[in-house]
JSON list of C-alpha atoms in Angstrom, two decimals:
[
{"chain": "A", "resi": 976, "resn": "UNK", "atom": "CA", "xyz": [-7.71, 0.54, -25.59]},
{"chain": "A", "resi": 977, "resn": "UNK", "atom": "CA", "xyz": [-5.81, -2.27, -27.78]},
{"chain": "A", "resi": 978, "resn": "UNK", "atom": "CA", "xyz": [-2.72, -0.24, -28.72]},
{"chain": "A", "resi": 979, "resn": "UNK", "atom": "CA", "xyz": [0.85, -1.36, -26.58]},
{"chain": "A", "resi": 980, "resn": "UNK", "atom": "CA", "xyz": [3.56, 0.00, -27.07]},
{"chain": "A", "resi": 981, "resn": "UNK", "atom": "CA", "xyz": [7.09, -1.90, -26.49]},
{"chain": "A", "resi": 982, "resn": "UNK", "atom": "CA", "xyz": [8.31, -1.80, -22.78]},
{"chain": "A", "resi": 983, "resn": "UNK", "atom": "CA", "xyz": [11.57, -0.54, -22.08]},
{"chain": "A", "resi": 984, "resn": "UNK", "atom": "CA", "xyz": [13.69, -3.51, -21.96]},
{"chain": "A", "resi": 985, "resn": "UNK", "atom": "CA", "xyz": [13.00, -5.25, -25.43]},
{"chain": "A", "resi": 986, "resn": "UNK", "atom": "CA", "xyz": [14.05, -8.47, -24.25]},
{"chain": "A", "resi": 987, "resn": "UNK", "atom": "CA", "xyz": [10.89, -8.42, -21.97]},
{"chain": "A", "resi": 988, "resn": "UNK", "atom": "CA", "xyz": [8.83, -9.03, -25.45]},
{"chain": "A", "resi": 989, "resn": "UNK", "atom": "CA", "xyz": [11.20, -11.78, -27.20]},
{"chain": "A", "resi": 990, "resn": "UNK", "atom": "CA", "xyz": [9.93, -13.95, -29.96]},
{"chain": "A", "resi": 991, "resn": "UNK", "atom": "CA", "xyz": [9.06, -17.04, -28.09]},
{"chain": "A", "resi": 992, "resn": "UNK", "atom": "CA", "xyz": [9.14, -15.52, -24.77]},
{"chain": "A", "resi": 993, "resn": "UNK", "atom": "CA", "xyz": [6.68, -15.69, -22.03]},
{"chain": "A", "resi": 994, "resn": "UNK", "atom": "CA", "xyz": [6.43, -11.77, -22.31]},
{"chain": "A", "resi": 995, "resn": "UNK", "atom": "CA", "xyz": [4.77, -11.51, -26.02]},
{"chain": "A", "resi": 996, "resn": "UNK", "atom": "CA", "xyz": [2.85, -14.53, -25.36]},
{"chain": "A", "resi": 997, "resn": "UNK", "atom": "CA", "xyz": [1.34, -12.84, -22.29]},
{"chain": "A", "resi": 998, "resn": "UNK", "atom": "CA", "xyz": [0.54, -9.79, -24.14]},
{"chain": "A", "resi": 999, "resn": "UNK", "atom": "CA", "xyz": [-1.04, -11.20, -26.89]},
{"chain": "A", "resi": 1000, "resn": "UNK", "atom": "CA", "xyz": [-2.92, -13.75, -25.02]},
{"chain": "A", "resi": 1001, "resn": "UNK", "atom": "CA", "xyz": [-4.09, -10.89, -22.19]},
{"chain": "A", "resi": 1002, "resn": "UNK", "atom": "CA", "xyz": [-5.00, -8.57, -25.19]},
{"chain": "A", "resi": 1003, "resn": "UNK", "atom": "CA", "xyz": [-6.84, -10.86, -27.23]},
{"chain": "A", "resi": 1004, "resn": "UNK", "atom": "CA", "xyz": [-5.20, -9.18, -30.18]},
{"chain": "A", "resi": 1005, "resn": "UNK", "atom": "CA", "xyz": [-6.00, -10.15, -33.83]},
{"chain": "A", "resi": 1006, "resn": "UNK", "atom": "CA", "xyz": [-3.21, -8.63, -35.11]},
{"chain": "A", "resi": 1007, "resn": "UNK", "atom": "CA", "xyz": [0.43, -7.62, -33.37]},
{"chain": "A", "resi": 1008, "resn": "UNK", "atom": "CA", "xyz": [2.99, -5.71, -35.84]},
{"chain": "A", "resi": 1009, "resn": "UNK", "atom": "CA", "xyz": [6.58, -6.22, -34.92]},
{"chain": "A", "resi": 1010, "resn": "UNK", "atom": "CA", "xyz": [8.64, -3.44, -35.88]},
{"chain": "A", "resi": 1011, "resn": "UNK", "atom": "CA", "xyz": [11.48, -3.71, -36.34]},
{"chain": "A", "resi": 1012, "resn": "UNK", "atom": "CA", "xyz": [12.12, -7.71, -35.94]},
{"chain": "A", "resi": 1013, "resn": "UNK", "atom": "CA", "xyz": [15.43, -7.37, -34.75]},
{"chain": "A", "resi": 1014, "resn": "UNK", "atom": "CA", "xyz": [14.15, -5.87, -31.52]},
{"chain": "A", "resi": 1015, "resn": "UNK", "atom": "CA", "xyz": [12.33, -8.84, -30.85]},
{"chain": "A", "resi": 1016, "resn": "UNK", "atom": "CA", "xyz": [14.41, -11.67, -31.68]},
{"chain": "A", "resi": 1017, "resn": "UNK", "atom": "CA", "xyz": [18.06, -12.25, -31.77]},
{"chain": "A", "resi": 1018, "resn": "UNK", "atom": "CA", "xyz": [19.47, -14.67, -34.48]},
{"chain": "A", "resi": 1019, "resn": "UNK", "atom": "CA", "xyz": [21.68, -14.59, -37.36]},
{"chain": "A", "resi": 1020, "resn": "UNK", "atom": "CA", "xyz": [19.34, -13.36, -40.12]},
{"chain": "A", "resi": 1021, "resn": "UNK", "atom": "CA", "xyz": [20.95, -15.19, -43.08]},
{"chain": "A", "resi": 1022, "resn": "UNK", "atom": "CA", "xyz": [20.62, -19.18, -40.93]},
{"chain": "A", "resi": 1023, "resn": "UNK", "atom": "CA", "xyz": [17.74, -20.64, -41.89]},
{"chain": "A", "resi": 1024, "resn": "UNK", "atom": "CA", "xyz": [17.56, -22.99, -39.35]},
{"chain": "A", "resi": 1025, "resn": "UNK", "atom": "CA", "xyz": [17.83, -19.82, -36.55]},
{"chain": "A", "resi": 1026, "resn": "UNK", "atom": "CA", "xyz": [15.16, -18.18, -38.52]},
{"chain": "A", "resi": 1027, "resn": "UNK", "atom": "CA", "xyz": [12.58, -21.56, -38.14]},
{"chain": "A", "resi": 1028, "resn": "UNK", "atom": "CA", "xyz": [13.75, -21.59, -34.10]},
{"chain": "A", "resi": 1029, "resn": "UNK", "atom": "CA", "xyz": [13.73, -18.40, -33.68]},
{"chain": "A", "resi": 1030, "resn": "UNK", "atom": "CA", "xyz": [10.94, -16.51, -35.09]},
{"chain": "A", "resi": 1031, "resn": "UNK", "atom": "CA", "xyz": [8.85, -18.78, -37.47]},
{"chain": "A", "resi": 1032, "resn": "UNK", "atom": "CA", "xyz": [8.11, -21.61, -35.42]},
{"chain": "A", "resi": 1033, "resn": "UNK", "atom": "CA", "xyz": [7.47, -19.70, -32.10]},
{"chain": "A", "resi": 1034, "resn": "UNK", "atom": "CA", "xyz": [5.05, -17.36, -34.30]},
{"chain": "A", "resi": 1035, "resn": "UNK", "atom": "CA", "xyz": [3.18, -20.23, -35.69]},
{"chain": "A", "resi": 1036, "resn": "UNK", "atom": "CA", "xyz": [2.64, -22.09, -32.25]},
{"chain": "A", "resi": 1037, "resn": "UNK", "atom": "CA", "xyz": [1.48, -18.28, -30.96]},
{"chain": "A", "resi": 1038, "resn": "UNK", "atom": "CA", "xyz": [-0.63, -17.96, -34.30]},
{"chain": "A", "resi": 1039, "resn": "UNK", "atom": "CA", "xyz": [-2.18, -21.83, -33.62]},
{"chain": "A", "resi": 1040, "resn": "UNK", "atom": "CA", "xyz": [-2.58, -20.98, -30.28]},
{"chain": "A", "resi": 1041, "resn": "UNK", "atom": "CA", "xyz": [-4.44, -17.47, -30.01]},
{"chain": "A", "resi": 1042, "resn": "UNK", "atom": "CA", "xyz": [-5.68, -16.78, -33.79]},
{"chain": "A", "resi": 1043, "resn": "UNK", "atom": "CA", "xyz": [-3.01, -13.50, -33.68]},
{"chain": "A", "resi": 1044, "resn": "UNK", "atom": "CA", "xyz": [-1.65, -12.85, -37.00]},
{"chain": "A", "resi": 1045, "resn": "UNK", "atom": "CA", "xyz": [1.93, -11.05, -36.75]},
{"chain": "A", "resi": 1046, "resn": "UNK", "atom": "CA", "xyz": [3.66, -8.95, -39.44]},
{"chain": "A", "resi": 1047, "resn": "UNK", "atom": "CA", "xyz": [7.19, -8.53, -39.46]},
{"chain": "A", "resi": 1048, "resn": "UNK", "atom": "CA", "xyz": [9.09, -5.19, -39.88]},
{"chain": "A", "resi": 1049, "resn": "UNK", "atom": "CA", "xyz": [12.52, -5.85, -41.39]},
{"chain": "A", "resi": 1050, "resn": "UNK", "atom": "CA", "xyz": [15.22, -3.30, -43.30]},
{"chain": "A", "resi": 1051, "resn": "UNK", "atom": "CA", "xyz": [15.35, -4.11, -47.29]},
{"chain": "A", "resi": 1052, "resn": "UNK", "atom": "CA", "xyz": [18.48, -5.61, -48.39]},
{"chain": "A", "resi": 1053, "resn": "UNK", "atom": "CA", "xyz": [21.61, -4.04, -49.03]},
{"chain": "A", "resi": 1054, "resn": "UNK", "atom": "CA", "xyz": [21.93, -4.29, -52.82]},
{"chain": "A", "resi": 1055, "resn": "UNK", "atom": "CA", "xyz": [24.47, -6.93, -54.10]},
{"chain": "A", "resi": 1056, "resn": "UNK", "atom": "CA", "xyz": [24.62, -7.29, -58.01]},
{"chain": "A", "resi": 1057, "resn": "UNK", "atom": "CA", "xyz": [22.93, -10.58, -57.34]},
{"chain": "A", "resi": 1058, "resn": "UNK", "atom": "CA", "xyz": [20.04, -8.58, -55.51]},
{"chain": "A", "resi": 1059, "resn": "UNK", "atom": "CA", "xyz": [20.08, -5.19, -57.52]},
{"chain": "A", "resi": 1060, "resn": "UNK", "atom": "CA", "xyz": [16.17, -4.77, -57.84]},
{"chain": "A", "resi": 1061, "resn": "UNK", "atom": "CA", "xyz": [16.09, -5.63, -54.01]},
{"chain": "A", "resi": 1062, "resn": "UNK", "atom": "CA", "xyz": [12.97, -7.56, -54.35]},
{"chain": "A", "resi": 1063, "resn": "UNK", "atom": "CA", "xyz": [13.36, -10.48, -52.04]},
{"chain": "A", "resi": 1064, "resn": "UNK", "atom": "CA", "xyz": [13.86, -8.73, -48.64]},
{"chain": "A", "resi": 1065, "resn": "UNK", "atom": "CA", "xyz": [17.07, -9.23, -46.38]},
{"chain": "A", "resi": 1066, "resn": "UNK", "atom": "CA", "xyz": [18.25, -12.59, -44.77]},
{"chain": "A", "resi": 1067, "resn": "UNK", "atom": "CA", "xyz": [17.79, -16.32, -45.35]},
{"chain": "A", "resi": 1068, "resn": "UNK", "atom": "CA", "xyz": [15.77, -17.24, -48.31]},
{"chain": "A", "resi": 1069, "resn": "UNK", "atom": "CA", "xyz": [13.22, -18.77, -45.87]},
{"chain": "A", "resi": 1070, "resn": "UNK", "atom": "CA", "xyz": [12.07, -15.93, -44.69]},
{"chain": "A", "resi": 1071, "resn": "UNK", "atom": "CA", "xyz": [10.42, -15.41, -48.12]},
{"chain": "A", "resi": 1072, "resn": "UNK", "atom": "CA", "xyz": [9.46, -18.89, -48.38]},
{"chain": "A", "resi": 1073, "resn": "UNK", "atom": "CA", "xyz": [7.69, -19.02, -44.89]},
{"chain": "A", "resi": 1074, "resn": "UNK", "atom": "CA", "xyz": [5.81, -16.23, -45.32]},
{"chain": "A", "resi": 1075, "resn": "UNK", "atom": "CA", "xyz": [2.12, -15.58, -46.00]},
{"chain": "A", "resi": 1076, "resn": "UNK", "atom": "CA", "xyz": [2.52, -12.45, -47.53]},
{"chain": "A", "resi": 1077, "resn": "UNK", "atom": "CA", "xyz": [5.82, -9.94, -48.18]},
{"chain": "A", "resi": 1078, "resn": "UNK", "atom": "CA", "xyz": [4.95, -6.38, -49.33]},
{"chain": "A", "resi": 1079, "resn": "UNK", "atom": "CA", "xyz": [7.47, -3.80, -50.41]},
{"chain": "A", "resi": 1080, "resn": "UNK", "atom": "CA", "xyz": [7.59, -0.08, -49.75]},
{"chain": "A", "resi": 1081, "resn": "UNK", "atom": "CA", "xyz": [9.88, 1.72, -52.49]},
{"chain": "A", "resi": 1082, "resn": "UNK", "atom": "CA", "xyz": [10.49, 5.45, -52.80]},
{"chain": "A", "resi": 1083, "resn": "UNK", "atom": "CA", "xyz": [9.10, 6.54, -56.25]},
{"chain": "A", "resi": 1084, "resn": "UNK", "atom": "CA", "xyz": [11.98, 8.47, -57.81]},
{"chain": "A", "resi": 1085, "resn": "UNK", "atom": "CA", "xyz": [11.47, 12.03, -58.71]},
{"chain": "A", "resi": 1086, "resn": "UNK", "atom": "CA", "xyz": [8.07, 11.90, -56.87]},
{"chain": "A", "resi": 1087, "resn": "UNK", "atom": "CA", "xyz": [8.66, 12.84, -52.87]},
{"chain": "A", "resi": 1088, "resn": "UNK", "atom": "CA", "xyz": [5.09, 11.69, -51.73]},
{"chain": "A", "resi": 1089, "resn": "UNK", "atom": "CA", "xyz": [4.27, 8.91, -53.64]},
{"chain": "A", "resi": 1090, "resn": "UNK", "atom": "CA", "xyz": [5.23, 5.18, -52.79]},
{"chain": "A", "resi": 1091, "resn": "UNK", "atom": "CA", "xyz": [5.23, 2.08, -54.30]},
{"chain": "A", "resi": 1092, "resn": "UNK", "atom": "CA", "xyz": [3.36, -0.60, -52.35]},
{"chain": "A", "resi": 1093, "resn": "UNK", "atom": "CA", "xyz": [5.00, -3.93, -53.96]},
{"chain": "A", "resi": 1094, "resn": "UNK", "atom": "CA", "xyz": [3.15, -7.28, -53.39]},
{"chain": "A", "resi": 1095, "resn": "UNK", "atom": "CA", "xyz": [6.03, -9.42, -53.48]},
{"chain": "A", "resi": 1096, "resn": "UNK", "atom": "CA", "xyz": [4.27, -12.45, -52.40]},
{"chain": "A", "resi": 1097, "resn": "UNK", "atom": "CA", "xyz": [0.69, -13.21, -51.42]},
{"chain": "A", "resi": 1098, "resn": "UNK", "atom": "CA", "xyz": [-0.25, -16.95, -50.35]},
{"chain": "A", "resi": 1099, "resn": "UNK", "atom": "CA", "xyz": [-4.32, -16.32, -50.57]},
{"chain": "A", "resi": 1100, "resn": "UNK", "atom": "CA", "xyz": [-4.61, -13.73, -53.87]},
{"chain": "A", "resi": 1101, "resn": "UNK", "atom": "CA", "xyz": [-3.04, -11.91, -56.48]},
{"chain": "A", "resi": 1102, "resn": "UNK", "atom": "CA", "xyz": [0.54, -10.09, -56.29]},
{"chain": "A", "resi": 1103, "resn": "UNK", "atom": "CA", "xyz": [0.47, -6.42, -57.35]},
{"chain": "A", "resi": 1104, "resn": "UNK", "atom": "CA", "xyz": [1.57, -3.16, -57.72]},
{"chain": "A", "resi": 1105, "resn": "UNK", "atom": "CA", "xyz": [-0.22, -0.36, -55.71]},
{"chain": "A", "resi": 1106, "resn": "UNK", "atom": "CA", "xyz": [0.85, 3.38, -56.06]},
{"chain": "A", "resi": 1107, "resn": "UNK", "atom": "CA", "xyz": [0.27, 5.53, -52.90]},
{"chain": "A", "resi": 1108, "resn": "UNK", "atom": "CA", "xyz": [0.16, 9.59, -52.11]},
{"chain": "A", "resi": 1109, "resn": "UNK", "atom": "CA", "xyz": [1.32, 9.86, -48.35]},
{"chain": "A", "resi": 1110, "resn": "UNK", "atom": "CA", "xyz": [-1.66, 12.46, -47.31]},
{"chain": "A", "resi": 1111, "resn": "UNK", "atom": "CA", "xyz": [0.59, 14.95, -44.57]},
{"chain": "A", "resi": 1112, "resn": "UNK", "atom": "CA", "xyz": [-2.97, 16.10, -42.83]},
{"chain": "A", "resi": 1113, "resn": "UNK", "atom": "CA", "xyz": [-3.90, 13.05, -42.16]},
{"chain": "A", "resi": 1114, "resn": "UNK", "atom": "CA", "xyz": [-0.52, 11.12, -42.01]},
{"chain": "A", "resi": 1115, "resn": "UNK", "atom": "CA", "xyz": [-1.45, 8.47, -43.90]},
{"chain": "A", "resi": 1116, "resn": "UNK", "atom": "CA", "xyz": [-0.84, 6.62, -47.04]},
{"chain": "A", "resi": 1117, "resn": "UNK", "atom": "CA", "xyz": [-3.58, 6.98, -49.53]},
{"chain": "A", "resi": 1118, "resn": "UNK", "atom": "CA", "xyz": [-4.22, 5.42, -53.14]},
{"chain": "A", "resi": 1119, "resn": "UNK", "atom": "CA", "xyz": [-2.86, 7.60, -55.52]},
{"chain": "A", "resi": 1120, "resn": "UNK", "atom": "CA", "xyz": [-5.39, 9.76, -57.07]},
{"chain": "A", "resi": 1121, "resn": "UNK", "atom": "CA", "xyz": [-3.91, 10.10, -60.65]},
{"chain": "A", "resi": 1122, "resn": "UNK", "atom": "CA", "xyz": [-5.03, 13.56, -61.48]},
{"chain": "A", "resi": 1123, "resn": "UNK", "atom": "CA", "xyz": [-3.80, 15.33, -58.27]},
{"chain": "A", "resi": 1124, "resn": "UNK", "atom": "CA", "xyz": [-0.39, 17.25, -58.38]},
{"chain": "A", "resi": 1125, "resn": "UNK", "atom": "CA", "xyz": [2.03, 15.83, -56.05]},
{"chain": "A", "resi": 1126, "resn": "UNK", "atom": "CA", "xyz": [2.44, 18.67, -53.28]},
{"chain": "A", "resi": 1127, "resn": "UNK", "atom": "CA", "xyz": [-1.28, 18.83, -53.20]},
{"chain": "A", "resi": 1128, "resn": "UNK", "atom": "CA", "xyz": [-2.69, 18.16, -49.81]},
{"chain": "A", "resi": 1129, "resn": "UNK", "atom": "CA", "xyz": [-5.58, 15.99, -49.99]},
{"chain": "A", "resi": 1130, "resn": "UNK", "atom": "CA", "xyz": [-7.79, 15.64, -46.83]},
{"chain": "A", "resi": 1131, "resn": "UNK", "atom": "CA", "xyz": [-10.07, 12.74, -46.27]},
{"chain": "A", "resi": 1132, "resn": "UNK", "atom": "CA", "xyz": [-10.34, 12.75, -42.70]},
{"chain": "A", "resi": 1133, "resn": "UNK", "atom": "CA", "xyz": [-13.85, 12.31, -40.37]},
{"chain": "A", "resi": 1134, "resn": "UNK", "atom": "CA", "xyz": [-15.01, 15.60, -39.71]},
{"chain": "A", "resi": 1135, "resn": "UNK", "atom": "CA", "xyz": [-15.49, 16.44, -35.80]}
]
């Protein structure tokens, strides 16, 4: 069993604290996904220099350390008329900049199960475009399959 779940008290699991490092260290986990990030770090979003003490730094030492990668969870931007397409993600500008990867999830208008997966950024590859069917059954995102109609439920679960 690999799968924790956030304790109680989110400040047991802070960004930098000896809680997350204990978990991920204990657990041996490859990967840890930290959703939302505002439960598990407290700074002022839009200061880079919070951002680097923070959460980047303390994730890299953690990454360096233990070989865990980390995503991020964060809420898209509020749109601005300098942000209208709301590509770059909320907060500092460094947050994009010290990032590996940033990936997008937009509604596809007129089309209530589909999704837009938007590689914003992608250190190691290409940045894309992938459109998704969210599969109800199974709850789960799926590539969409072009030729299905959208209220179509598509199972392609393991069979018991």
């Amino acid at each position: 069993d690999r799968w924790f779940i956030q304790a109680e008290s989110f400040d047991d699991f802070r960004i930098g604290g000896p809680g997350l490092e204990r978990l991920v260290k204990d657990s041996n986990a490859d990967l840890a996904i930290l959703d939302t990030m505002k439960y598990f770090a407290r700074f002022n979003e839009n200061d880079p220099s919070e951002w680097m003490q923070c959460v980047a730094a303390p994730l890299r030492r953690l990454t360096n350390e233990t070989g865990c990668s980390f995503i991020l969870v964060h809420h898209p931007p509020k749109k601005t008329e300098a942000n209208k397409d709301e590509r770059d993600g909320r907060g500092t500008g460094a947050m994009l900049g010290d990032c590996d990867h940033f990936w997008r999830l937009d509604v596809v208008s007129g089309h209530p199960t589909q999704r837009r997966l938007v590689v914003r950024k992608n250190r190691y590859g290409a940045v894309m475009d992938v459109d998704l069917s969210f599969d109800a059954l199974n709850a789960i995102f799926r590539p969409l399959d072009p030729g299905a109609p959208d209220d179509e439920p598509r199972h392609h679960g393991r069979e018991n």
